[in-house]
Coordinates of C-alpha atoms in Angstrom, one line a residue:
X1 CA 62.4 76.2 -5.1
X2 CA 63.9 76.8 -7.6
X3 CA 63.6 75.6 -11.4
X4 CA 66.3 76.5 -12.8
X5 CA 68.2 72.4 -13.0
X6 CA 72.0 71.6 -13.3
X7 CA 73.2 68.7 -15.0
X8 CA 70.5 66.1 -13.7
X9 CA 70.0 67.9 -10.7
X10 CA 68.0 70.5 -9.2
X11 CA 70.0 74.1 -8.4
X12 CA 69.7 73.5 -4.6
X13 CA 68.4 69.7 -2.7
X14 CA 64.9 69.3 -1.3
X15 CA 66.2 67.8 1.8
X16 CA 69.6 67.2 3.2
X17 CA 70.3 64.9 5.8
X18 CA 72.1 66.6 9.0
X19 CA 73.7 64.4 11.3
X20 CA 74.0 66.8 14.1
X21 CA 76.5 64.8 16.0
X22 CA 78.1 61.8 16.6
X23 CA 77.2 61.3 20.5
X24 CA 74.7 58.8 21.4
X25 CA 73.1 57.7 24.7
X26 CA 73.2 54.0 22.8
X27 CA 75.3 51.9 21.1
X28 CA 73.5 50.0 18.5
X29 CA 75.0 47.1 16.6
X30 CA 74.1 48.4 13.1
X31 CA 74.7 52.0 13.3
X32 CA 75.1 53.6 10.2
X33 CA 77.6 56.6 12.0
X34 CA 78.9 53.6 14.4
X35 CA 78.0 56.8 17.0
X36 CA 79.0 56.5 20.6
X37 CA 81.2 59.9 22.0
X38 CA 80.9 63.3 20.3
X39 CA 84.0 64.0 18.5
X40 CA 86.5 66.5 17.4
X41 CA 85.6 69.6 15.7
X42 CA 81.8 68.8 15.7
X43 CA 79.8 71.9 14.6
X44 CA 79.5 74.7 17.4
X45 CA 75.9 76.1 18.0
X46 CA 77.3 79.0 15.8
X47 CA 78.5 77.0 12.9
X48 CA 75.0 75.0 12.9
X49 CA 73.0 78.0 12.5
X50 CA 75.1 79.8 9.7
X51 CA 75.0 76.3 8.2
X52 CA 71.1 76.7 8.6
X53 CA 71.0 80.7 6.7
X54 CA 72.9 78.3 4.0
X55 CA 70.2 76.1 3.1
X56 CA 67.1 78.5 3.7
X57 CA 69.2 80.7 1.0
X58 CA 69.0 78.5 -1.1
X59 CA 65.6 77.2 0.0
X60 CA 66.2 73.6 1.4
X61 CA 62.4 72.8 2.0
X62 CA 63.7 69.9 4.9
X63 CA 66.1 68.6 7.2
X64 CA 66.2 65.1 7.9
X65 CA 68.0 65.3 11.1
X66 CA 69.8 62.0 12.6
X67 CA 73.1 61.3 14.7
X68 CA 73.9 59.9 16.9
X69 CA 71.3 61.1 19.3
X70 CA 70.0 64.2 18.0
X71 CA 68.6 65.3 21.4
X72 CA 71.7 64.2 23.3
X73 CA 72.8 68.1 22.0
X74 CA 71.9 70.9 24.6
X75 CA 71.4 72.9 22.0
X76 CA 69.6 70.4 19.9
X77 CA 65.8 72.2 20.4
X78 CA 67.3 75.7 19.7
X79 CA 68.7 74.7 16.7
X80 CA 65.0 72.9 15.7
X81 CA 64.2 76.3 16.6
X82 CA 66.3 78.1 14.6
X83 CA 65.9 76.2 11.6
X84 CA 61.5 76.1 11.6
X85 CA 62.0 80.9 12.0
X86 CA 63.4 79.9 8.5
X87 CA 61.1 78.1 7.4
X88 CA 62.9 75.0 7.1
X89 CA 60.5 71.6 7.9
X90 CA 62.5 69.3 9.8
X91 CA 62.3 65.6 10.3
X92 CA 63.9 64.0 13.2
X93 CA 65.1 60.8 13.5
X94 CA 65.4 59.9 17.5
X95 CA 65.8 56.4 19.3
X96 CA 62.8 58.0 21.7
X97 CA 64.8 57.5 24.8
X98 CA 65.1 61.1 25.7
X99 CA 61.7 62.5 25.0
X100 CA 59.8 63.4 27.6
X101 CA 57.2 65.7 27.8
X102 CA 58.8 69.2 28.1
X103 CA 60.5 67.9 24.4
X104 CA 57.1 66.9 23.6
X105 CA 55.8 70.1 24.6
X106 CA 58.0 72.7 22.3
X107 CA 57.8 69.9 19.5
X108 CA 54.2 70.3 19.2
X109 CA 54.4 74.4 18.3
X110 CA 56.5 73.6 15.0
X111 CA 56.0 71.8 11.8
X112 CA 58.0 68.5 12.7
X113 CA 57.8 64.5 11.9
X114 CA 59.8 62.4 14.4
X115 CA 60.9 59.1 13.5
X116 CA 61.8 56.9 16.8
X117 CA 63.4 53.4 15.7
X118 CA 62.7 50.5 17.1
X119 CA 64.2 47.1 16.5
X120 CA 62.0 44.7 17.8
X121 CA 58.1 44.7 19.0
X122 CA 59.5 43.0 22.6
X123 CA 62.2 44.6 24.6
X124 CA 63.8 40.8 24.0
X125 CA 64.2 41.7 20.1
X126 CA 64.5 45.2 20.1
X127 CA 67.6 45.6 23.0
X128 CA 69.4 42.6 21.8
X129 CA 69.5 45.3 18.5
X130 CA 69.7 48.7 20.8
X131 CA 71.0 48.2 24.4
X132 CA 69.0 46.9 27.6
X133 CA 66.2 49.2 28.8
X134 CA 65.8 50.7 25.1
X135 CA 62.3 49.4 24.1
X136 CA 60.5 50.6 27.5
X137 CA 62.0 54.1 27.5
X138 CA 61.2 55.0 23.4
X139 CA 58.2 53.6 24.5
X140 CA 57.4 56.5 27.0
X141 CA 58.7 58.9 24.6
X142 CA 56.6 57.5 21.9
X143 CA 53.9 58.2 24.8
X144 CA 54.8 61.9 25.6
X145 CA 54.9 62.5 21.4
X146 CA 50.7 60.7 21.2
X147 CA 49.7 63.5 23.9
X148 CA 50.8 66.0 21.9
X149 CA 49.2 64.4 18.8
X150 CA 52.7 64.9 16.9
X151 CA 53.1 63.3 14.0
X152 CA 55.2 60.3 14.3
X153 CA 56.3 56.9 12.3
X154 CA 58.4 54.2 14.2
X155 CA 61.2 53.1 11.7
X156 CA 62.6 49.7 11.7
X157 CA 65.5 48.6 9.8
X158 CA 65.1 45.3 8.5
X159 CA 67.0 42.8 9.8
X160 CA 67.2 38.6 9.8
X161 CA 66.1 40.2 13.5
X162 CA 63.0 42.7 12.6
X163 CA 61.8 40.8 10.1
X164 CA 60.1 38.3 12.4
X165 CA 57.9 41.1 13.9
X166 CA 57.4 43.1 11.1
X167 CA 53.5 42.6 11.4
X168 CA 54.0 42.6 15.3
X169 CA 56.0 46.2 14.8
X170 CA 52.7 47.6 12.5
X171 CA 50.5 46.4 15.0
X172 CA 52.1 48.1 17.7
X173 CA 52.5 51.8 15.5
X174 CA 48.9 51.3 14.7
X175 CA 48.3 51.1 18.8
X176 CA 50.1 54.7 19.6
X177 CA 48.8 56.1 16.8
X178 CA 52.1 56.0 14.4
X179 CA 52.8 55.4 11.2
X180 CA 55.7 52.5 9.9
X181 CA 58.5 52.9 8.0
X182 CA 61.3 50.0 7.3
X183 CA 64.7 50.8 6.5
X184 CA 67.4 49.8 4.9
X185 CA 70.3 48.0 6.4
X186 CA 73.4 48.9 4.9
X187 CA 77.0 48.2 5.5
X188 CA 78.3 51.1 6.7
X189 CA 79.7 52.9 9.9
X190 CA 79.4 49.7 13.2
X191 CA 76.8 48.4 9.9
X192 CA 79.8 47.3 8.7
X193 CA 80.8 44.5 11.8
X194 CA 77.3 43.5 12.3
X195 CA 76.4 43.3 8.7
X196 CA 77.2 39.7 8.1
X197 CA 75.0 37.8 10.6
X198 CA 71.7 40.7 10.5
X199 CA 71.2 40.8 6.8
X200 CA 68.4 39.2 5.5
X201 CA 69.5 36.5 3.2
X202 CA 68.1 36.3 -0.7
X203 CA 64.8 34.2 0.8
X204 CA 64.1 36.8 3.4
X205 CA 64.3 39.6 1.0
X206 CA 62.2 37.7 -1.3
X207 CA 59.2 37.1 1.6
X208 CA 59.6 40.8 2.3
X209 CA 58.8 42.7 -1.4
X210 CA 56.0 40.3 -0.7
X211 CA 55.2 41.8 2.6
X212 CA 55.3 45.3 1.1
X213 CA 52.9 44.7 -1.6
X214 CA 50.2 43.6 0.8
X215 CA 50.9 46.3 3.7
X216 CA 50.7 48.8 1.2
X217 CA 50.5 52.2 4.4
X218 CA 54.1 50.7 5.1
X219 CA 56.6 53.7 4.0
X220 CA 60.0 52.8 2.9
X221 CA 61.3 56.5 1.1
X222 CA 63.6 54.8 -1.1
X223 CA 65.3 52.1 1.0
X224 CA 63.5 49.4 -1.3
X225 CA 63.4 50.6 -5.1
X226 CA 64.9 48.0 -5.9
X227 CA 62.8 45.4 -4.3
X228 CA 59.4 46.4 -4.5
X229 CA 56.8 45.4 -6.9
X230 CA 55.1 47.3 -9.4
X231 CA 52.3 48.2 -7.2
X232 CA 54.0 50.3 -5.0
X233 CA 55.9 51.5 -8.1
X234 CA 53.9 55.4 -7.4
X235 CA 54.3 55.6 -3.6
X236 CA 58.1 56.7 -4.0
X237 CA 61.7 57.0 -5.5
X238 CA 61.8 54.6 -8.2
X239 CA 66.1 55.9 -8.6
X240 CA 68.5 57.1 -5.7
X241 CA 68.4 60.9 -5.2
X242 CA 72.2 61.0 -3.8
X243 CA 73.1 64.2 -5.6
X244 CA 70.1 64.8 -7.7
X245 CA 67.4 65.7 -4.9
X246 CA 69.7 65.5 -1.6
X247 CA 73.1 64.6 0.2
X248 CA 74.1 64.6 3.5
X249 CA 76.3 66.8 6.3
X250 CA 78.3 65.3 8.7
X251 CA 78.9 67.0 12.3
X252 CA 81.9 68.1 10.9
X253 CA 79.8 70.0 8.6
X254 CA 81.3 67.1 5.5
X255 CA 79.8 67.3 2.9
X256 CA 78.7 63.8 1.1
X257 CA 77.0 62.7 -1.4
X258 CA 74.1 60.7 1.5
X259 CA 74.7 59.5 4.8
X260 CA 75.7 55.9 3.9
X261 CA 78.5 57.1 2.1
X262 CA 80.7 59.1 4.4
X263 CA 84.0 57.7 3.0
X264 CA 86.5 59.9 2.3
X265 CA 86.8 59.9 -1.5
X266 CA 83.1 61.4 -1.9
X267 CA 83.7 64.2 0.6
X268 CA 82.2 66.9 -1.3
X269 CA 82.6 70.3 1.2
X270 CA 82.5 71.1 4.1
X271 CA 80.3 73.7 5.8
X272 CA 80.0 76.6 7.1
X273 CA 83.4 77.2 5.7
X274 CA 82.9 77.1 2.2
X275 CA 78.8 78.3 0.7
X276 CA 76.7 75.4 0.1
X277 CA 75.6 76.5 -3.7
X278 CA 78.8 75.7 -5.3
X279 CA 79.5 72.4 -3.5
X280 CA 75.8 71.4 -4.7
X281 CA 76.2 72.5 -8.4
X282 CA 80.1 72.2 -8.7
X283 CA 81.3 69.9 -7.0
X284 CA 83.5 66.8 -9.2
X285 CA 82.0 64.1 -6.6
X286 CA 78.8 64.9 -7.1
X287 CA 79.4 65.5 -10.8
X288 CA 80.3 61.5 -10.9
X289 CA 77.1 60.5 -9.1
X290 CA 75.2 63.0 -11.5
X291 CA 76.9 60.8 -14.2
X292 CA 76.8 57.5 -12.5
X293 CA 75.0 55.2 -15.0
X294 CA 74.2 50.9 -13.9
X295 CA 74.9 49.9 -17.6
X296 CA 74.6 46.3 -16.7
X297 CA 71.2 46.9 -15.7
X298 CA 69.5 48.6 -18.6
X299 CA 68.7 45.6 -20.4
X300 CA 66.8 44.4 -17.0
X301 CA 63.1 44.1 -17.0
X302 CA 62.9 46.1 -13.4
X303 CA 65.1 48.8 -14.3
X304 CA 62.6 51.3 -14.8
X305 CA 61.3 50.2 -11.7
X306 CA 64.8 50.8 -9.3
X307 CA 67.7 52.0 -12.1
X308 CA 70.4 49.6 -10.4
X309 CA 69.4 50.0 -7.1
X310 CA 71.3 51.9 -4.1
X311 CA 74.8 52.7 -4.9
X312 CA 76.0 53.0 -1.6
X313 CA 75.0 48.7 -1.1
X314 CA 76.8 48.5 -4.0
X315 CA 79.6 50.2 -2.8
X316 CA 80.0 49.0 0.2
X317 CA 79.9 45.1 -0.6
X318 CA 82.2 45.1 -4.2
X319 CA 84.1 48.3 -3.3
X320 CA 83.6 50.5 -6.5
X321 CA 80.4 52.3 -7.9
X322 CA 78.3 51.9 -11.4
X323 CA 77.4 48.1 -10.2
X324 CA 74.1 46.5 -9.6
X325 CA 72.3 46.6 -6.5
X326 CA 72.9 43.1 -5.2
X327 CA 70.1 43.0 -2.9
X328 CA 67.7 43.7 -6.1
X329 CA 64.9 41.2 -6.6
X330 CA 66.9 40.0 -9.9
X331 CA 69.9 39.0 -8.1
X332 CA 67.4 37.7 -5.0
X333 CA 66.1 35.1 -7.3
X334 CA 67.6 31.7 -8.8
X335 CA 66.8 30.8 -12.6
X336 CA 64.8 28.1 -10.8
X337 CA 63.2 30.6 -8.9
X338 CA 60.2 33.0 -10.8
X339 CA 60.3 36.9 -10.1
X340 CA 56.4 36.0 -9.3
X341 CA 54.3 38.9 -9.9
X342 CA 57.0 41.3 -10.1
X343 CA 57.4 43.6 -13.5

């Protein structure tokens, strides 16, 4: 990657989240993109190839592929082959239900990482979120990946239901030779409607923070930098990477700061009609994110650990940027409840 910097960011993202379709064979109640049916205007195969060409030309290191369900696209495996030919590493987020021996065989020939989503360690708990029969089908897909020695993570969204089964989910992942990853629930897409009854309470968030410190091998990406203890500081980002290290491309080719801010006011450009480099470097939307400061957090003892937390959650819950993440530890703790071991 080039060493040239733009204001508070790189000249190209290290990672691009690319949601390749809205189509999905499941209807998870917390879906970040409200996926289900394919929508008019989704990028064609040729347009997708142009997006890949643009990212390769800008030396983007990795695609984080999502949807919808990527494997619904009949051309998806060919697109992944094309991305790999261009030297781009891929991390595919999937519900796992469409993975069979043939798909696993093709995946095994490339540098690819797979995240299979489960929201419970049992059919009853998982299927309440992801739909009847989804647990059994996902496990079948995981077994196919295991046979091919493909690097796999089981990914769980933290909710009031899944928090009760974190230990069981970690054990399930270990039994399948997979890593375990916990992602943060954000009120975007269909999650806007389920936020009220699925989002964890403040007490549960504090409990989860302690649980993370006892499970150092569990990964979170940058999902929980606002609730991590000092002992996990070295394991990932300690601030939002949107428009600095990463961005999102929608199934329609629209470019946004992140997957959880696919709102009209954050639209920065459209691919492949527009060249990607000027969008990344000069978009007013992206420039505003690079200059975003959560001034009310700067006096907090935890500021160097989270820098104000997740802008997407602040936006969706408080209707504007520049406000503290309501789920950070400082906000979770009452005056009578000390931060117990937290910097």
